[in-house]
Coordinates of C-alpha atoms and ligand atoms in Angstrom, one line a residue:
X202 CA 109.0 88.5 112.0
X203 CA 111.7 86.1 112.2
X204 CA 114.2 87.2 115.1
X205 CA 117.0 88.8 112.9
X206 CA 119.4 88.9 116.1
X207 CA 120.1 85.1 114.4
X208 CA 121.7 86.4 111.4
X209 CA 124.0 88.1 113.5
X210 CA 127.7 87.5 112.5
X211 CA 127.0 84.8 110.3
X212 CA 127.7 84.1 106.6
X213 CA 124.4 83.9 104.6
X214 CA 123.3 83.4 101.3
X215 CA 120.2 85.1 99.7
X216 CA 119.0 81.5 98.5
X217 CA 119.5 80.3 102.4
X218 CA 117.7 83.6 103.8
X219 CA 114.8 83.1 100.9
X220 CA 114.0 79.7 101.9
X221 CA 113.9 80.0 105.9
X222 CA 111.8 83.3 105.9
X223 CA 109.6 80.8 103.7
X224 CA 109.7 78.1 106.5
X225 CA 108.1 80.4 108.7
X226 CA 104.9 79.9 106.5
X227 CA 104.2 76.0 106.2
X228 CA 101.6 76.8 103.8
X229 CA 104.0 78.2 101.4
X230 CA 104.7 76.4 97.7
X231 CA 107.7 78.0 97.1
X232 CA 106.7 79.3 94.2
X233 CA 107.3 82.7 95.6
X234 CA 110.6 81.8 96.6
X235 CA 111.8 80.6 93.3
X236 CA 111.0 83.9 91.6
X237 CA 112.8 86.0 93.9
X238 CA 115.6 83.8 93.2
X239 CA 115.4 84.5 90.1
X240 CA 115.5 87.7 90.7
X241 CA 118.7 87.3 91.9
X242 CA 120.0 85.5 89.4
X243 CA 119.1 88.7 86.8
X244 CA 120.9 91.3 89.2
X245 CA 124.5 88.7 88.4
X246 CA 123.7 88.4 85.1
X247 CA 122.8 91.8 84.4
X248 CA 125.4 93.1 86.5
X249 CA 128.1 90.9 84.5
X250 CA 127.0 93.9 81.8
X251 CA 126.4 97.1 83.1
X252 CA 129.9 96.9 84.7
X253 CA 131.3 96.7 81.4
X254 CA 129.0 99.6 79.9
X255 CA 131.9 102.0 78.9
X256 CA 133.5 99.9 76.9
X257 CA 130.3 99.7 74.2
X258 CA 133.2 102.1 72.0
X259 CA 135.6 99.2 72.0
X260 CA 132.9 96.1 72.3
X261 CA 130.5 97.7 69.8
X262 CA 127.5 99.9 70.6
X263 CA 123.6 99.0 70.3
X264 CA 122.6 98.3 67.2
X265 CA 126.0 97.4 65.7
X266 CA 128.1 93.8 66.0
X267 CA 131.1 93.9 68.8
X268 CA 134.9 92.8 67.4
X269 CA 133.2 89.1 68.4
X270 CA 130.9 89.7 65.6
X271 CA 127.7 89.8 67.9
X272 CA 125.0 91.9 67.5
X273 CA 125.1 94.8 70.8
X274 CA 122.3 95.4 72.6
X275 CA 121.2 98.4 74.4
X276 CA 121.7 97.7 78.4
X277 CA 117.7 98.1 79.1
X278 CA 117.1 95.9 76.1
X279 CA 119.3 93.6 77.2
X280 CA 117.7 93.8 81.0
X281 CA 114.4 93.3 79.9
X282 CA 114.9 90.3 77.7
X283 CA 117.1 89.0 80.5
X284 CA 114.2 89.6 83.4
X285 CA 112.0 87.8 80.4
X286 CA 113.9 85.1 79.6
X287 CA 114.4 83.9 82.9
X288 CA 110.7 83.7 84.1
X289 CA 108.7 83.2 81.0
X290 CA 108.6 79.1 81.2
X291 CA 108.4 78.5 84.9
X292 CA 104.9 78.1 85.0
X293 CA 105.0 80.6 88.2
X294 CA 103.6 83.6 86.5
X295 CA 100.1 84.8 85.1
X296 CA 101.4 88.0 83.2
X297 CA 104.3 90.2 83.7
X298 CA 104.9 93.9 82.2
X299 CA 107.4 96.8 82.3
X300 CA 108.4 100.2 81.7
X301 CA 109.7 99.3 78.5
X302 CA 106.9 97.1 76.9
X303 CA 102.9 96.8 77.7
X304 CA 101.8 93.5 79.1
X305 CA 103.7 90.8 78.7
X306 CA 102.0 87.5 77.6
X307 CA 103.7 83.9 79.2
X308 CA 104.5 82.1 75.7
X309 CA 101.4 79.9 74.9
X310 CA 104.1 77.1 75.0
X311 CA 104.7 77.4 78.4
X312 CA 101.5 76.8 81.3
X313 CA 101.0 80.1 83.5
X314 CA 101.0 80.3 87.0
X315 CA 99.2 82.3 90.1
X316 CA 101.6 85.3 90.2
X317 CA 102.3 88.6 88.3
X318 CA 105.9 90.2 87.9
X319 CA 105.6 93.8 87.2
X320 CA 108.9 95.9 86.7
X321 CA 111.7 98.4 85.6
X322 CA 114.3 96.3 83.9
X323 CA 117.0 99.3 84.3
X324 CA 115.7 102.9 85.7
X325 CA 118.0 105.7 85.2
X326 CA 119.8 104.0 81.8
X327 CA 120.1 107.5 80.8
X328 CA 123.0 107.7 83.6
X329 CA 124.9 104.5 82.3
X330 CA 127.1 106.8 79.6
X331 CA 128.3 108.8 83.0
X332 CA 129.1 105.7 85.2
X333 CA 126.0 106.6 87.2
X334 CA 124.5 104.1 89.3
X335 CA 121.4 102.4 88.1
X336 CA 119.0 100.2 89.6
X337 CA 116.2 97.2 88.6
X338 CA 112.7 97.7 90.5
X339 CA 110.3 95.3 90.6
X340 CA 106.9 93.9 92.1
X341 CA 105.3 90.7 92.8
X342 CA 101.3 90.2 93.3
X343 CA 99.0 87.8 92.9
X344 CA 96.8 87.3 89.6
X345 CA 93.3 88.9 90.2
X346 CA 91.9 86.5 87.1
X347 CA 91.2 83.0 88.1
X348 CA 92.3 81.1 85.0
X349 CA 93.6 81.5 81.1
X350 CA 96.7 83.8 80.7
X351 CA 96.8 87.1 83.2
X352 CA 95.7 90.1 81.7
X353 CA 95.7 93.8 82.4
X354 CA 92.9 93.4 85.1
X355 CA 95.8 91.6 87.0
X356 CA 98.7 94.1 86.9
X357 CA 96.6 97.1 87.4
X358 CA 96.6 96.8 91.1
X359 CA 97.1 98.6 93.9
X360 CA 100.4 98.4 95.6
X361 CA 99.3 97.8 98.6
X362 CA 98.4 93.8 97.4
X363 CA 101.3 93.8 96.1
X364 CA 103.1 90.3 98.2
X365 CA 107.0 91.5 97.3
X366 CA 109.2 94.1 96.1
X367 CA 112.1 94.5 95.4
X368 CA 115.0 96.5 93.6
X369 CA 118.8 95.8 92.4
X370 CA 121.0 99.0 92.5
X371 CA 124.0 98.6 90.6
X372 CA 126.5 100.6 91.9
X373 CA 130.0 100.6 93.5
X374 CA 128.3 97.3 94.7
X375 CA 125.4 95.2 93.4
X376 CA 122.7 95.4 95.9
X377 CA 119.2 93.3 96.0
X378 CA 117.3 94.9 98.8
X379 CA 113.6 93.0 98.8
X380 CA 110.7 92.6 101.2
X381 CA 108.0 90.0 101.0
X382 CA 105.9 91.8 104.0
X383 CA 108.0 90.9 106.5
X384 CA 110.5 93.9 107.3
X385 CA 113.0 94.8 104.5
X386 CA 116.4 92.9 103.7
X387 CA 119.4 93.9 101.8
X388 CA 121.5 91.4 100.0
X389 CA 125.7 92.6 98.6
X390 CA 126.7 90.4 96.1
X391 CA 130.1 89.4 96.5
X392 CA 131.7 89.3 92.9
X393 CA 134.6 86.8 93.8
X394 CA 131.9 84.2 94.6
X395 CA 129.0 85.5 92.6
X396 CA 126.4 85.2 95.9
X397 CA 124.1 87.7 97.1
X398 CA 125.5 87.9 100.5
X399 CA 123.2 89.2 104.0
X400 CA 124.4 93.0 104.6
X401 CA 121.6 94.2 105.5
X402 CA 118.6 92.6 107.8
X403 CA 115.5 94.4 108.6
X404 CA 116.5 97.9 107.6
X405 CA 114.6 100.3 109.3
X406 CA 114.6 104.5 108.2
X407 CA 116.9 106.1 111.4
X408 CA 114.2 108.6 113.1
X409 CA 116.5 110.9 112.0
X410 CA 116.4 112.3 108.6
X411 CA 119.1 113.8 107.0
X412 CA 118.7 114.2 103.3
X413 CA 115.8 115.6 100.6
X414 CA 116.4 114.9 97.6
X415 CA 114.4 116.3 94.6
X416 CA 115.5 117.6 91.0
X417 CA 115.6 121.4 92.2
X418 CA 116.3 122.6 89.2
X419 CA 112.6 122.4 88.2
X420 CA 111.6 124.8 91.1
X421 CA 110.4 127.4 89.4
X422 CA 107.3 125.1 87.5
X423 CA 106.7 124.1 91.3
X424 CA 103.2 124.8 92.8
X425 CA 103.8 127.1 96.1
X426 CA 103.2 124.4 98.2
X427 CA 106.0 122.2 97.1
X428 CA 108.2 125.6 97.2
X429 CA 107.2 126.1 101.0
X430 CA 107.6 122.3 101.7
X431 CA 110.8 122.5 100.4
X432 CA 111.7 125.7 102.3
X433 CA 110.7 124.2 105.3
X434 CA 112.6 121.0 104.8
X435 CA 116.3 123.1 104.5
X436 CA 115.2 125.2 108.1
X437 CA 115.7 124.0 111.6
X438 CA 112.0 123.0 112.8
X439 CA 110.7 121.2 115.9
X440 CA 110.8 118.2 114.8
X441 CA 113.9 117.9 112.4
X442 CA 117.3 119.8 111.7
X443 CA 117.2 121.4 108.9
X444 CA 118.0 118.8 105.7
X445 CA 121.4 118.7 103.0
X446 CA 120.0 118.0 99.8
X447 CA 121.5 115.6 97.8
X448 CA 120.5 114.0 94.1
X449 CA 121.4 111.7 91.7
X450 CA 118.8 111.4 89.2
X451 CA 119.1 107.7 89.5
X452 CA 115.6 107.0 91.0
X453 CA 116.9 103.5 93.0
X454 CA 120.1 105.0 94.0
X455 CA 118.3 108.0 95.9
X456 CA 116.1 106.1 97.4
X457 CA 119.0 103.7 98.7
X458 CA 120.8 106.1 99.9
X459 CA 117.9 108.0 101.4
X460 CA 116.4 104.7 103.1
X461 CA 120.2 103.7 104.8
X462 CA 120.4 107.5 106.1
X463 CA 116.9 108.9 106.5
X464 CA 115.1 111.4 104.4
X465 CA 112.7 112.3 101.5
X466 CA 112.8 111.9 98.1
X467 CA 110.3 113.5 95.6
X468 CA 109.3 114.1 92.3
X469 CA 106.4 116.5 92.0
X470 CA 103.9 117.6 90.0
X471 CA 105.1 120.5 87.7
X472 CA 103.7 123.2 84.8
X473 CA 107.2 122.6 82.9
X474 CA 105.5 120.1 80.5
X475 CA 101.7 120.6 80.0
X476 CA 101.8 117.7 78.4
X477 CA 103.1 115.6 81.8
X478 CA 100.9 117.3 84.6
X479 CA 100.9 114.4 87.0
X480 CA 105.3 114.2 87.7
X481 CA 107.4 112.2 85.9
X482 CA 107.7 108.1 88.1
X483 CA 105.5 105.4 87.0
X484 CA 102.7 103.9 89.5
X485 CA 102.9 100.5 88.8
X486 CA 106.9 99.6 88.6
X487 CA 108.4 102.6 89.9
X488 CA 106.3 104.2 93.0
X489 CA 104.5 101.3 93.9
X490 CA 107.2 98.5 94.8
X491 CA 109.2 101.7 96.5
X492 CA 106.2 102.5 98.3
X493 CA 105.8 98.8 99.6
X494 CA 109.0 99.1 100.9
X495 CA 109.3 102.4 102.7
X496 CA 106.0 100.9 104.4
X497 CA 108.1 97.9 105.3
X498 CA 111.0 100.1 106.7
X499 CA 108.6 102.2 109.1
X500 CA 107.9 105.2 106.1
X501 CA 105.6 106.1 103.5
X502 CA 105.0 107.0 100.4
X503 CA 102.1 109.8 99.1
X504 CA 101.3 111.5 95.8
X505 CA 100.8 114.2 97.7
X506 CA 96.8 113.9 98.7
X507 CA 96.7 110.0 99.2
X508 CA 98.9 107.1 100.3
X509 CA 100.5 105.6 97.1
X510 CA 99.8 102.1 98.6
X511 CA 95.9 103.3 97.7
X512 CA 96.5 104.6 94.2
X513 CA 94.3 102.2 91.5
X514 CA 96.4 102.6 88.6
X515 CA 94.3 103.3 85.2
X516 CA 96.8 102.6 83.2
X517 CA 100.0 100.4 83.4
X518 CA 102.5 103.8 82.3
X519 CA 100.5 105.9 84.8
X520 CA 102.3 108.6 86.2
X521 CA 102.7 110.1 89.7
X522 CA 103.6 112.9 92.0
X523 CA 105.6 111.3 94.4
X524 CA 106.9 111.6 97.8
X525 CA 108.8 109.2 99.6
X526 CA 110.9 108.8 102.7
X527 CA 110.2 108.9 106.7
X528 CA 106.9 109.4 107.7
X529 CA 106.9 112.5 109.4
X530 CA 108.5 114.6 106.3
X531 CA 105.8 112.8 103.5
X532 CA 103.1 114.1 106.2
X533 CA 104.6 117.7 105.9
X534 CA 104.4 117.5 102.2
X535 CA 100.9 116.6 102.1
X536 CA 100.1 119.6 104.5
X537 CA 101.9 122.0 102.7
X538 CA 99.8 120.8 99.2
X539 CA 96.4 120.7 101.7
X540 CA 97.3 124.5 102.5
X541 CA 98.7 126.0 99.5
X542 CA 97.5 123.7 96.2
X543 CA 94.0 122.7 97.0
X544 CA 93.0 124.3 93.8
X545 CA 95.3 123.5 91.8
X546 CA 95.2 119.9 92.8
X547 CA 91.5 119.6 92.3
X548 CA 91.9 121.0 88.6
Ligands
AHM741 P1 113.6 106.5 83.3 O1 112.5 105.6 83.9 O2 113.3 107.1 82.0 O3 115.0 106.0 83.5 O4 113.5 107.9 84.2 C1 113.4 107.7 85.6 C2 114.5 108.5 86.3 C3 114.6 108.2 87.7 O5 115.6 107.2 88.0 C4 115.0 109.5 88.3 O6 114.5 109.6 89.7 C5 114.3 110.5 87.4 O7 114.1 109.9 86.2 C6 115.2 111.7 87.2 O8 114.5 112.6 86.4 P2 115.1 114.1 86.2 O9 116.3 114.0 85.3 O10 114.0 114.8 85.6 O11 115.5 114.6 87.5
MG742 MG1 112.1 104.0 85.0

């Protein structure tokens, strides 16, 4: 890793940072680089509309024309055509696909290249009508295919091949916190300017915790080990003070919050909806870039029996128990499902 001591002090640019942590690889194309600027470039653009979200009333909502006479779109609709748009003729990707489509063909216009972006245009949009933060996640690997355009075979991967992640939270600032392997880097855009400025190099969870967060309302449909896990979280133990809960319901917002201050976040299995056994997060865009990057920051990430990082995904809108945060809680969670759910967990 780079020495970040460097950085100290000094005014940098996500486009500057992006291209020296590639000049630590020769072999590098830069191909790479260019989509995580992109990247970048969707968290302004999107940005330039989710901070204008409550106005849909006077500016028209989705599906209707605004007083400029254009057609409104929804804010996911408009994140995943922007997250599209921008990389579907750079010959730099295979395939991509997200939460709100299934794969995602390159244009046959338009040559394809050796990577494949997986993601979450805008996770939590329910929370955008109550000036909620909401975030973009998103994950870069490399196409398993050789040649032709990618296909499913590529995206279904494990997250722990995964070569980036990333997410953009946009809250009281716009954030861009991404890691390509090599420690975990968070990025403030400054809106005077309109740069992604360094805030945050080589974030690391404090060995601390302080927080759990988890939707308690659903407590009852818990299984008994996630009740005593999460009894044993809020108690004074050897090895931890006993936790505050705290909870958005804005999947990149807690885990922000929870990766700056220490803690676990998780979303477990429940008997609430027979119909959604395995929780409620996705594998592929949602669990598995987060789970890259808790790795990254010293944590981990477990559906409760294995390390998400391991999880083959069967199919790209598989879901997953998950629980997320410093190392020593997601271990507690797992012991607590060992002791109490085996059975149910086998079922
Ligand atoms: P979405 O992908 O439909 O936006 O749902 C995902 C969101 C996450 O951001 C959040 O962690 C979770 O759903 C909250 O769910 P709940 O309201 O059940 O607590
Ligand atoms: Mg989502």
């Amino acid at each position: 890793m780079a020495d970040m001591q460097e950085y100290h002090g000094k005014l940098v640019t996500i486009e500057r940072f992006i291209l020296d942590q590639q000049q630590a690889h020769p072999a590098a194309t830069g191909t790479l680089t260019n989509i995580l600027y992109d990247m970048a470039l969707a968290a302004k653009i999107i940005t330039s509309k989710t901070t204008r979200a409550g106005l849909a009333e006077i500016l028209g909502s989705a599906g209707e024309e605004n007083v400029q006479g254009e057609e409104v779109q929804k804010l996911d609709v408009f994140a995943q055509r922007t997250i599209f748009r921008l990389n579907d003729h750079t010959g730099r990707l295979a395939v991509m696909a997200s939460e709100e489509e299934e794969i995602i063909p390159i244009p046959s216009r338009f040559s394809v290249g050796p990577y494949v972006l997986v993601f979450d245009p805008l996770d939590g949009s329910s929370n955008i009508d109550m000036n909620v933060s909401i975030g973009t996640i998103f994950g870069i690997y490399r196409r398993k295919t050789t040649s032709g355009p990618g296909t499913l075979q590529d995206v279904l991967q494990p997250a722990r091949n995964l070569v980036a992640a990333g997410y953009i939270l946009y809250g009281a600032s716009t954030m861009m916190v991404y890691s390509t392997g090599n420690g975990v880097h968070g990025f403030t855009l400054d809106p005077a300017i309109g740069e992604f400025l360094l805030s945050h190099p080589n974030i690391k969870l404090p060995a601390r915790p302080k927080y759990y967060s988890t939707n308690q309302g659903y407590q009852p449909f818990w299984t008994p080990g996630v009740q005593a896990y999460t009894d044993w979280l809020q108690r004074d133990t050897p090895e931890k003070k006993g936790l505050s809960l705290r909870y958005i319901g804005s999947l990149v917002a807690d885990f922000h919050r929870n990766l700056l201050s220490g803690g676990v976040f998780y979303y477990p299995a429940d008997n609430k909806d027979p119909k959604k056994p395995g929780g409620k997060l996705r594998l592929v865009y949602e669990a598995g870039p987060l789970a890259f990057l808790i790795d990254q920051a010293g944590g981990s990430a477990s559906d409760g029996t294995q390390a998400i990082l391991d999880v083959e995904p069967a199919r790209l809108h598989m879901r997953v128990p998950l629980f997320i945060g410093n190392r020593i809680l997601v271990e507690q969670a797992e012991s607590f499902i060992r002791r109490y759910d085996q059975v149910t967990v086998a079922a």
